[in-house]
XYZ file of C-alpha atoms in Angstrom:
749
model
C 103.016 71.386 86.735
C 103.437 74.406 84.359
C 104.762 72.201 81.599
C 102.505 69.273 81.906
C 99.735 72.072 81.527
C 101.241 73.377 78.254
C 101.211 69.771 76.983
C 98.192 69.146 77.826
C 96.370 72.468 76.571
C 98.289 70.694 73.214
C 96.850 68.313 73.479
C 93.353 69.755 73.699
C 93.689 72.588 70.518
C 94.735 69.185 67.952
C 92.003 67.250 69.786
C 90.058 70.102 68.832
C 90.505 70.410 65.197
C 90.355 66.757 64.632
C 86.767 67.209 65.244
C 85.988 70.370 63.197
C 87.903 68.418 60.265
C 85.403 64.768 61.086
C 82.065 67.170 61.245
C 83.652 68.668 57.477
C 83.947 64.617 56.559
C 80.626 63.842 58.209
C 78.536 66.716 56.857
C 79.701 66.629 53.370
C 79.013 62.608 53.465
C 75.836 63.152 54.090
C 75.222 65.154 50.723
C 76.375 62.940 48.295
C 76.699 59.701 49.798
C 71.931 58.897 49.611
C 72.194 60.338 45.830
C 74.781 57.916 45.503
C 73.316 54.961 47.164
C 69.983 55.970 44.608
C 71.237 55.376 41.955
C 73.419 52.486 42.424
C 70.818 50.630 43.116
C 68.143 52.026 39.996
C 71.262 51.746 37.982
C 71.692 54.235 36.826
C 68.773 54.666 34.243
C 68.202 58.160 34.236
C 70.945 58.172 31.540
C 71.968 55.890 29.114
C 75.105 55.733 26.739
C 75.208 53.723 23.320
C 77.998 51.639 21.529
C 77.095 54.044 18.989
C 77.650 57.268 21.020
C 73.746 58.331 21.124
C 72.312 58.576 24.151
C 68.889 57.950 26.154
C 67.632 60.562 29.022
C 64.078 58.691 30.931
C 62.477 61.338 32.643
C 60.305 58.709 34.854
C 63.629 57.515 35.549
C 64.776 61.075 36.796
C 61.564 61.376 38.742
C 61.544 57.856 40.569
C 65.178 59.205 41.698
C 64.305 62.410 43.176
C 60.891 60.222 44.791
C 63.627 58.521 46.267
C 66.508 60.554 47.079
C 65.002 64.002 48.047
C 62.666 62.262 51.330
C 66.050 59.332 52.165
C 68.144 62.602 52.643
C 66.348 64.841 54.585
C 65.191 61.603 56.961
C 69.551 60.553 56.721
C 69.524 64.741 58.113
C 66.816 65.115 59.990
C 68.425 61.636 61.937
C 71.083 63.357 62.866
C 70.470 66.591 63.335
C 67.884 64.625 66.244
C 70.453 62.859 67.934
C 73.293 66.057 68.348
C 69.766 68.258 69.522
C 69.461 65.374 72.431
C 73.307 65.264 73.390
C 73.873 68.820 73.066
C 70.556 68.873 75.572
C 72.357 66.626 77.379
C 75.539 69.105 77.264
C 73.330 71.915 78.971
C 71.659 69.383 80.851
C 75.734 68.963 83.135
C 76.641 72.829 82.548
C 73.051 73.835 84.250
C 74.319 70.702 88.002
C 77.876 72.709 87.576
C 76.571 75.355 87.810
C 80.491 77.164 87.920
C 82.368 76.282 85.107
C 84.169 78.968 83.629
C 81.960 80.119 80.475
C 83.668 80.183 77.411
C 85.189 76.680 78.210
C 83.283 73.035 76.277
C 82.197 69.838 77.479
C 81.746 67.169 75.517
C 78.305 65.402 74.540
C 78.235 62.352 76.984
C 80.000 59.584 75.666
C 77.745 56.907 77.003
C 74.802 57.904 74.109
C 76.687 57.390 70.634
C 78.060 60.725 69.329
C 76.156 62.523 65.602
C 79.968 61.684 64.171
C 79.805 57.903 65.448
C 75.677 57.370 63.900
C 76.961 59.270 61.017
C 80.033 57.172 60.128
C 77.958 54.255 61.512
C 75.142 55.215 58.598
C 77.841 55.907 56.157
C 79.365 52.222 56.667
C 76.191 51.363 55.894
C 75.651 52.277 52.610
C 79.172 52.277 51.584
C 78.559 47.900 52.825
C 75.626 47.997 50.210
C 76.712 49.685 47.603
C 79.549 47.960 47.569
C 77.049 45.044 47.601
C 74.814 45.946 44.341
C 78.017 46.567 42.751
C 79.103 43.024 42.984
C 75.661 42.051 41.790
C 76.075 43.427 38.670
C 79.175 42.131 38.253
C 78.405 38.629 39.382
C 75.098 38.871 36.953
C 78.256 39.660 34.026
C 80.588 37.281 35.242
C 79.245 34.898 37.468
C 82.346 32.411 37.316
C 84.969 35.298 38.528
C 87.460 34.404 41.081
C 87.147 37.619 42.373
C 83.346 37.689 43.360
C 82.180 36.729 46.437
C 79.663 34.216 46.924
C 76.443 33.893 48.108
C 73.289 35.472 48.633
C 73.558 39.483 48.701
C 70.905 40.085 51.496
C 72.571 37.364 53.940
C 75.572 40.016 53.851
C 74.372 43.266 53.476
C 73.114 43.567 57.080
C 74.935 41.441 58.833
C 77.550 44.144 57.989
C 75.965 46.426 59.514
C 75.396 44.997 63.044
C 78.929 44.103 63.000
C 80.281 48.496 62.415
C 77.308 49.333 64.693
C 78.030 46.840 67.286
C 81.582 48.666 67.015
C 80.311 51.896 68.286
C 77.787 50.496 70.294
C 80.642 48.431 72.050
C 83.298 51.040 72.531
C 80.383 53.157 74.785
C 79.754 49.981 76.632
C 83.972 49.224 77.736
C 83.101 52.278 78.776
C 81.166 51.709 81.080
C 81.816 48.487 82.105
C 85.780 50.261 83.227
C 83.483 52.721 85.448
C 81.869 49.932 86.585
C 85.250 47.951 87.644
C 86.577 50.990 88.923
C 83.213 51.625 91.351
C 83.293 48.153 92.460
C 86.607 47.777 92.993
C 85.947 51.422 95.031
C 83.199 50.299 97.112
C 85.118 46.669 98.473
C 87.540 48.668 99.760
C 85.281 50.707 101.321
C 84.146 48.044 102.909
C 87.008 46.853 104.042
C 87.899 49.668 105.440
C 85.066 50.294 107.975
C 85.070 49.375 111.198
C 81.833 48.690 113.421
C 81.823 50.628 116.504
C 80.956 49.416 120.223
C 77.964 51.630 120.316
C 76.958 49.386 117.208
C 77.361 52.138 114.118
C 79.969 52.442 110.938
C 83.463 54.093 110.229
C 86.089 54.581 107.966
C 89.894 53.869 108.547
C 90.409 56.753 106.073
C 94.410 56.694 106.114
C 94.487 53.294 105.049
C 91.274 54.413 102.049
C 93.409 57.285 101.146
C 96.742 55.398 101.500
C 94.373 52.255 98.827
C 93.968 55.989 97.062
C 97.073 57.015 96.195
C 98.633 53.021 94.980
C 98.973 52.120 91.716
C 95.966 50.726 89.341
C 98.064 47.829 88.423
C 101.840 46.817 88.614
C 104.168 48.360 86.316
C 102.153 51.752 85.283
C 102.168 54.925 86.243
C 98.259 54.843 87.362
C 96.874 55.353 90.433
C 93.351 54.020 91.957
C 92.605 57.854 91.866
C 94.142 58.279 88.495
C 91.124 55.954 86.892
C 88.414 57.384 89.725
C 88.640 60.568 87.527
C 88.433 59.364 85.051
C 85.465 56.926 85.720
C 83.725 59.757 87.146
C 84.203 62.159 84.123
C 83.469 59.392 82.162
C 80.650 61.432 80.509
C 82.619 64.444 79.400
C 85.510 63.966 76.464
C 87.199 67.291 76.982
C 89.654 67.346 79.906
C 88.375 66.617 83.985
C 88.247 70.031 85.332
C 89.537 68.265 88.126
C 92.976 65.955 88.788
C 94.470 63.276 90.861
C 97.448 66.971 91.879
C 94.804 69.147 92.729
C 93.081 66.648 95.179
C 96.335 65.571 97.041
C 97.066 69.469 97.329
C 97.918 70.922 101.065
C 94.996 73.650 100.412
C 92.454 71.871 98.539
C 93.053 68.475 99.511
C 89.421 66.775 98.755
C 90.426 62.633 99.242
C 87.681 61.919 101.362
C 85.032 63.971 99.536
C 86.494 62.651 96.232
C 85.466 59.094 97.963
C 82.236 60.158 99.143
C 80.409 61.982 95.975
C 81.908 58.475 93.960
C 79.465 56.513 97.145
C 76.397 59.226 95.634
C 77.457 59.009 92.250
C 78.371 62.274 91.338
C 81.866 62.524 91.633
C 82.038 64.769 88.360
C 81.090 67.449 91.030
C 84.975 67.012 93.060
C 85.891 70.272 91.279
C 82.976 72.276 92.521
C 83.505 71.173 95.691
C 87.130 72.057 94.849
C 85.761 75.915 94.060
C 83.720 76.231 96.762
C 86.339 75.184 99.514
C 84.337 72.362 100.494
C 87.628 70.347 101.756
C 88.467 67.222 103.807
C 90.007 69.607 106.649
C 86.268 70.944 107.068
C 84.735 67.704 107.552
C 82.216 66.882 108.962
C 80.467 69.796 107.649
C 76.735 71.094 109.073
C 73.923 70.115 106.960
C 72.569 73.929 106.880
C 76.258 75.129 104.915
C 76.827 71.870 102.690
C 72.735 73.468 101.622
C 74.080 77.225 101.064
C 77.044 76.680 100.042
C 74.904 73.898 96.861
C 73.622 76.195 96.473
C 75.941 78.983 95.957
C 77.669 77.188 93.564
C 74.119 75.830 91.959
C 73.521 72.814 92.288
C 70.283 72.045 90.882
C 69.289 69.513 93.241
C 71.273 71.382 95.891
C 69.048 70.340 99.248
C 68.857 66.581 98.443
C 72.027 66.493 97.305
C 73.077 68.070 101.149
C 70.882 65.461 102.675
C 72.213 62.403 100.784
C 76.013 63.551 101.433
C 75.513 65.269 104.517
C 73.978 61.263 105.843
C 77.270 59.614 104.424
C 79.677 61.798 105.534
C 79.560 60.769 109.556
C 81.672 57.562 109.052
C 84.586 59.396 107.243
C 85.242 61.579 109.760
C 85.085 59.925 113.180
C 85.586 61.991 116.353
C 89.714 61.811 116.920
C 91.520 61.390 121.124
C 94.422 63.497 121.385
C 96.213 64.946 124.678
C 93.885 67.359 126.557
C 92.269 67.942 124.321
C 88.203 68.536 125.530
C 85.514 67.825 123.178
C 81.496 68.485 123.071
C 80.161 65.880 120.330
C 76.366 65.736 118.566
C 74.719 62.442 119.091
C 76.043 61.992 114.877
C 79.525 62.334 115.683
C 81.142 58.297 116.247
C 83.271 57.439 118.811
C 85.661 55.196 116.778
C 86.308 52.905 119.846
C 86.621 49.526 119.123
C 86.485 47.698 122.880
C 85.173 48.815 125.486
C 85.263 46.504 129.008
C 83.292 47.549 132.082
C 86.301 48.097 134.732
C 83.638 47.724 138.200
C 81.240 50.962 138.957
C 82.542 54.069 140.889
C 80.009 54.407 144.263
C 77.443 54.185 141.726
C 78.609 57.884 140.472
C 80.267 56.277 136.994
C 81.271 53.442 135.283
C 84.937 52.822 134.855
C 85.954 51.301 131.716
C 88.851 49.959 129.673
C 88.605 51.112 125.579
C 90.912 49.995 122.705
C 91.159 52.640 119.733
C 92.891 51.936 116.517
C 96.360 53.647 115.811
C 94.861 56.368 113.598
C 92.433 58.187 115.704
C 95.001 58.420 118.463
C 96.312 61.735 117.884
C 100.085 62.652 117.832
C 100.772 64.010 121.234
C 98.818 61.323 123.134
C 100.603 59.317 120.709
C 103.719 60.599 123.048
C 102.085 60.604 125.893
C 101.009 56.982 126.455
C 103.526 55.366 124.194
C 103.715 52.873 126.947
C 99.596 51.266 126.004
C 100.326 51.351 122.681
C 99.705 47.089 121.819
C 99.666 44.944 118.336
C 95.720 43.263 118.417
C 96.670 40.811 116.006
C 100.609 39.032 116.523
C 100.336 35.990 114.679
C 99.050 38.183 111.696
C 101.400 39.944 108.637
C 99.642 42.832 108.895
C 99.773 44.078 112.741
C 96.889 46.365 113.992
C 98.052 48.731 116.214
C 95.872 49.947 118.615
C 96.016 52.512 122.357
C 94.829 51.097 125.723
C 92.689 54.083 127.773
C 90.490 54.170 130.875
C 87.757 56.514 130.330
C 85.326 57.129 133.106
C 81.816 58.268 132.392
C 79.600 59.748 134.271
C 75.979 59.984 133.313
C 72.836 63.152 133.615
C 72.764 64.342 137.385
C 76.476 63.464 137.924
C 77.941 67.175 136.136
C 78.935 67.943 139.056
C 81.434 65.484 140.399
C 82.246 65.403 136.993
C 83.829 68.597 136.524
C 85.129 68.915 140.418
C 87.124 65.619 138.871
C 88.136 67.620 135.898
C 89.686 69.847 137.711
C 91.248 67.819 139.878
C 93.412 66.086 138.033
C 94.056 68.556 135.632
C 95.265 70.633 138.538
C 97.448 67.301 139.197
C 98.293 66.608 135.942
C 102.527 67.569 136.178
C 102.019 65.551 140.348
C 103.998 62.312 138.307
C 102.720 59.325 141.315
C 99.042 60.674 140.364
C 96.940 58.619 137.089
C 97.553 61.531 134.388
C 94.093 63.264 132.523
C 94.080 62.716 128.734
C 91.492 64.345 126.996
C 87.818 64.683 127.857
C 84.494 64.961 126.473
C 81.064 65.112 126.364
C 79.028 62.825 124.200
C 75.752 62.898 122.837
C 74.945 59.047 123.606
C 72.337 56.927 121.136
C 70.979 54.542 123.366
C 67.761 52.386 123.254
C 64.766 53.609 124.840
C 64.995 50.807 127.863
C 68.628 49.606 127.801
C 71.989 50.923 128.102
C 72.525 48.849 124.693
C 72.885 50.353 121.419
C 69.940 51.350 119.197
C 67.638 49.085 117.815
C 67.106 49.394 113.073
C 63.164 49.062 112.583
C 63.538 48.239 109.102
C 65.469 51.247 107.353
C 65.123 53.691 110.804
C 67.248 53.775 113.889
C 64.592 54.202 117.041
C 66.524 55.302 120.462
C 66.427 57.976 122.367
C 69.592 60.820 123.682
C 71.866 60.511 126.450
C 74.397 62.647 127.373
C 77.428 61.562 129.363
C 80.463 63.232 131.039
C 83.770 61.697 129.720
C 87.694 61.569 131.202
C 90.579 59.722 129.255
C 93.075 58.363 132.011
C 96.009 56.219 131.479
C 94.852 52.700 132.131
C 96.135 50.839 134.778
C 96.643 46.757 134.396
C 95.525 46.085 137.954
C 94.595 48.385 140.709
C 96.508 47.186 144.184
C 94.066 44.556 145.048
C 93.909 42.576 141.762
C 98.061 43.280 142.106
C 98.816 41.477 145.411
C 96.489 38.862 143.988
C 97.590 37.693 140.238
C 101.670 38.850 141.598
C 104.340 36.810 143.787
C 106.037 39.154 146.140
C 109.367 40.166 146.113
C 111.862 38.183 147.974
C 115.203 39.461 146.803
C 117.206 42.472 148.323
C 116.414 44.880 145.000
C 112.947 43.159 143.889
C 111.996 43.984 147.690
C 113.709 47.854 147.958
C 112.393 48.699 144.717
C 108.545 47.527 145.226
C 108.935 50.058 148.316
C 110.565 52.594 146.563
C 107.383 52.330 143.585
C 104.817 52.583 145.930
C 106.416 55.413 148.211
C 105.611 57.728 144.786
C 102.125 57.817 145.662
C 103.096 59.909 148.987
C 104.208 62.706 145.811
C 100.620 62.422 144.805
C 98.870 62.903 148.545
C 101.295 65.415 148.834
C 100.322 67.508 145.565
C 97.173 67.160 146.722
C 97.358 67.796 150.032
C 99.281 71.227 149.592
C 98.011 72.457 146.132
C 99.270 74.897 143.930
C 97.294 76.404 140.714
C 99.176 79.425 138.828
C 96.500 81.233 137.428
C 97.702 84.053 134.321
C 100.405 84.573 136.636
C 99.153 84.221 140.073
C 99.138 81.234 142.672
C 97.040 80.373 144.710
C 97.810 77.962 147.639
C 95.068 75.168 148.369
C 95.080 72.797 151.305
C 93.242 69.309 149.556
C 92.812 66.215 151.519
C 91.564 63.178 149.075
C 89.115 61.456 151.088
C 89.375 57.885 149.275
C 93.573 55.947 149.564
C 92.618 52.725 148.799
C 93.686 49.763 147.089
C 91.360 50.245 145.038
C 92.260 53.642 143.947
C 95.876 52.897 143.778
C 96.341 51.726 140.052
C 99.520 49.755 138.750
C 100.605 52.068 135.508
C 103.079 50.947 133.446
C 105.878 49.711 136.142
C 104.698 52.625 138.242
C 101.760 53.049 141.355
C 99.551 55.774 140.865
C 96.795 57.256 142.913
C 93.823 57.304 140.508
C 90.449 58.724 141.382
C 90.810 62.982 142.421
C 87.389 63.257 142.341
C 86.832 62.872 145.922
C 89.251 65.289 146.996
C 88.144 68.699 148.318
C 89.944 71.492 147.945
C 90.009 75.103 150.245
C 92.007 78.067 150.623
C 95.136 77.733 152.440
C 94.421 79.772 155.774
C 96.164 79.355 158.731
C 95.326 76.805 160.740
C 93.952 73.540 158.651
C 90.701 73.051 158.260
C 89.390 69.897 160.432
C 88.457 67.734 157.074
C 91.808 68.183 155.767
C 92.854 66.745 159.549
C 90.726 63.843 159.594
C 91.389 63.390 155.771
C 95.259 62.729 156.184
C 97.628 60.513 156.421
C 95.796 57.351 158.176
C 94.095 55.588 155.208
C 97.609 55.654 152.787
C 98.656 54.508 156.971
C 96.312 51.793 156.167
C 97.528 50.830 152.247
C 101.286 50.185 153.987
C 99.926 47.841 156.467
C 98.406 45.567 153.451
C 101.610 45.675 151.952
C 103.604 45.161 154.308
C 101.625 41.630 155.371
C 101.996 40.910 151.393
C 105.505 41.471 151.346
C 106.026 39.312 153.838
C 103.063 36.106 153.985
C 102.073 37.359 150.207
C 98.155 37.096 148.881
C 96.982 34.476 151.900
C 98.517 36.833 154.256
C 96.959 39.683 153.157
C 93.118 37.405 153.743
C 93.997 36.579 156.661
C 95.024 39.870 157.282
C 91.390 40.434 156.958
C 90.151 37.455 158.411
C 92.423 38.953 162.286
C 90.754 42.598 161.364
C 86.960 41.931 161.350
C 86.662 39.320 164.138
C 88.349 41.995 166.728
C 85.424 44.198 165.155
C 82.977 41.251 166.173
C 84.297 41.127 168.918
C 84.335 44.750 170.307
C 80.484 44.694 168.798
C 79.427 41.645 171.106
C 80.768 43.424 173.753
C 78.200 44.598 176.347
C 79.505 48.395 176.589
C 79.933 50.644 179.556
C 76.765 53.365 180.625
C 79.354 55.814 180.031
C 80.302 54.932 176.972
C 76.484 54.185 175.127
C 76.665 57.244 173.574
C 79.960 57.104 171.959
C 81.749 56.267 168.270
C 82.110 52.859 168.965
C 78.499 52.018 169.702
C 77.336 52.938 165.835
C 80.378 50.997 164.524
C 79.054 47.894 163.087
C 80.344 44.337 161.745
C 83.289 44.974 158.273
C 86.716 45.181 158.141
C 88.213 48.201 160.130
C 91.751 48.886 161.515
C 89.779 51.308 164.268
C 87.830 50.322 166.312
C 85.691 54.226 165.612
C 88.377 56.094 167.888
C 91.504 54.362 168.173
C 93.348 51.550 166.122
C 92.753 47.470 166.507
C 95.324 45.761 168.983
C 95.237 43.367 166.837
C 96.600 45.654 164.028
C 99.511 46.274 166.017
C 99.528 42.854 167.296
C 99.690 41.545 163.439
C 101.900 44.332 162.671
C 104.692 42.164 165.316
C 103.883 39.539 163.824
C 105.147 40.690 160.167
C 108.987 41.657 162.395
C 109.054 38.294 163.905
C 108.568 37.394 160.047
C 110.890 39.553 158.019
C 113.431 38.194 155.560
C 117.138 39.017 156.235
C 116.842 40.299 152.686
C 114.439 43.323 154.249
C 115.827 46.208 154.804
C 112.892 48.366 154.806
C 109.648 47.086 156.179
C 110.799 47.292 159.599
C 110.798 50.726 159.293
C 108.292 51.045 157.433
C 106.389 49.621 159.870
C 107.609 51.531 162.916
C 106.779 54.592 161.294
C 102.884 53.197 160.294
C 102.382 52.842 163.825
C 104.011 55.533 165.645
C 103.060 57.997 162.801
C 100.636 57.819 160.642
C 97.555 54.918 163.040
C 96.928 56.963 165.254
C 94.173 57.881 167.306
C 94.039 61.843 167.789
C 94.608 63.632 163.852
C 96.448 66.537 165.109
C 99.400 64.017 166.416
C 99.011 62.449 162.279
C 102.182 63.200 160.357
C 101.807 65.928 157.804
C 101.745 64.832 153.462
C 105.285 66.262 153.083
C 106.550 65.412 155.941
C 105.381 61.924 154.789
C 107.510 62.415 151.876
C 110.900 63.559 153.425
C 110.178 60.263 155.871
C 109.778 57.596 152.642
C 112.709 59.134 151.059
C 115.070 58.927 154.144
C 113.729 55.256 154.509
C 114.282 53.979 150.937
C 117.767 55.914 151.435
C 118.663 54.084 154.905
C 118.285 50.793 152.739
C 120.872 51.012 150.419
C 123.567 51.074 152.740
C 125.358 48.819 154.467
C 126.957 45.419 152.258
C 124.900 43.910 149.501
C 123.968 40.217 149.269
C 125.373 39.383 146.080
C 123.652 36.286 143.521
C 125.796 34.336 141.372
C 125.825 35.626 137.802
C 124.549 31.797 136.651
C 121.453 32.665 139.420
C 120.347 35.858 138.233
C 119.880 34.811 134.727
C 118.058 31.091 135.746
C 115.772 33.902 137.608
C 115.129 36.434 134.893
C 114.623 33.683 132.418
C 112.699 32.033 134.165
C 110.451 34.863 135.150
C 109.949 36.383 131.416
C 108.743 33.316 130.822
C 106.164 33.190 134.141
C 101.897 33.946 133.664
C 101.505 38.065 133.851
C 98.137 36.667 135.499
C 96.865 33.286 136.828
C 93.974 33.790 134.503
C 95.290 34.661 130.974
C 96.911 30.268 131.830
C 94.192 28.084 133.795
C 90.881 30.543 133.315
C 87.775 30.352 135.802
C 89.551 27.086 136.824
C 91.138 28.654 139.491
C 87.847 30.370 140.711
C 86.783 26.941 141.897
C 87.642 26.008 145.755
C 90.365 23.924 146.034
C 88.482 21.527 148.559
C 85.161 21.785 145.822
C 83.809 17.997 146.710
C 85.532 15.738 144.234
C 88.174 12.893 143.877
C 90.933 13.951 145.911
C 93.354 13.874 142.956
C 91.214 16.293 140.805
C 92.358 18.605 143.451
C 95.898 17.322 143.452
C 96.077 18.013 139.615
C 93.757 22.104 139.894
C 96.475 22.892 143.139
C 99.867 21.743 141.052
C 98.164 23.398 137.381
C 98.570 26.459 139.550
C 101.691 28.583 136.773
C 104.748 29.832 138.244
C 103.392 33.871 138.406
C 105.688 36.932 137.967
C 107.703 38.198 140.757
C 107.051 41.830 141.968
C 110.655 43.560 140.427
C 112.524 40.272 139.647
C 113.731 42.045 136.172
C 113.991 45.662 137.794
C 116.043 43.760 140.513
C 118.051 42.039 138.765
């Protein structure tokens, strides 16, 4: 670096010496050239020499010569001086913009305004050409047939020659302009190619892709980078050495590629060294407007206020939000969230909305990438350039639900070390721009955006491919011994999360506090399939109280009963598939309907049984439905020989979980022990071996099977098979239902 600086200094000194010499030559030429031209024009009639040695002097000729020569000399010097003053004024204006250029440094006049040297040279060449033409005319009059004499009219040769020479100098300036324009067109085209539209309707820039292009070679086989070309173009108005360099722009402590790009788009790229000197760097983006104005005024930039406003408007697309692990952020209305896809999953009790979102890899922090590496996927697998994105679940609370948001955030944070719990990844609040009359992005009226500000409170969570309801509907139940054992083992992990809620421990500054907790909303809709594992979600309905000698009543009532209902539905799916789940629901609904329609004894008129309404329940308000217990008997009678888990689990559900008396139900920690023991017992005894050829075929078939039924036949499957159309069409749809994946086949085999 030191050698490079020395070399550039030597080049600058040499250029300065050459400039001085050229100015001396120009000054001498300006003094002598008019006289030479006029003397030639008058054919030296002032003094004549005759053959006899006599000479004749003409005062009239001398007077005429002085009358023409002196004004012409003054006019030439005046024009040259005027052009010099114009260029010097341009230089001083540039210095006022640059404000902080060190004392003693020089900046050459703008190159796009032809310099005094160029004008003087052009004028000198013009006079020389005309002088040559006049002398050739004299020779032509004396020796008209000489082959050395140019033929043709003298008046048609002098001015075109001057025009050609002057056009050459202007063309040099035009080339400097055209190179600058070419650089700017390429930069704007690249910024446009790197610009995406977020789901909110606002645009943001893929900064990593842009900066990678800036570092790339401008031309194959040459060392000049795109950034180098842009630096030269930014300082095109100055013939001296640029105050900044590509190396300095990319140094870690003065990194300014994004800021340089913004300044170029504003037509102010030649201010980049001012930004670096005043510590306005990429790492500080986005910079508040007031801070920008203050720094620009300190830098003595003449239009500091206007430039600050322009820069503030331009900077936001270049610095969208970036998500990282356990980050908690608060974003104003200017911040752009780089969410490139957003689809609603469901409404959560009217208090929040659950979304599936996608974010490009560039805007996912390093620690978050490690935490959710399984959610990375290529959005364009058929393209030569992969489009890597990450999938997340986003739970959004509107204004008025902040207390629910804080409660759920606290619960997620306390349970983040529990593997059976959906992991909380980050959170943020955002002042979103929206239409005044809808949830849509703001509308444009002319150049003005019409919007209102609405605050949202957001939790970034692991994304579940299915909830348990969707999983049962779209995946074939397990049939082989290993498949059944793996499914139940995965679902048993949810018990660990339940135990973590029931016996919560929080350590704060070395002090451990213990709480009783209860989820109060365990159902298939809140159990998600996350990267091959079942996890409990939605702890926002969970309640916590400090531990005392006796359990709180809410803890007793909100214990393991609801988890037993989930096990009952899951056992139905294992034995009968999704059709069995639908039949089981009808059995429960019919049982409740019979209870509601039956006459009530007088002593039970005011009991809880009388308050139950038609619906899908596992109890009558006091006791578990007899139909549920009978259904479990049906399941036991239909078990496969390969199933060594379901029968024991149904015994646990009937005897320890689905009980009318809350005090008699099993506690969460005891349940975890029972489930682990049940899983271990299933591993005992002889295993049913599968021939290798059959195992290989089953694995290949499952690998090629559809992940979801909708991915193959789309919405057609939603049509009922008994729709009023032809029998052939019904059979075609029935046979067209694809072979679906089998639960835990690949893991079991």
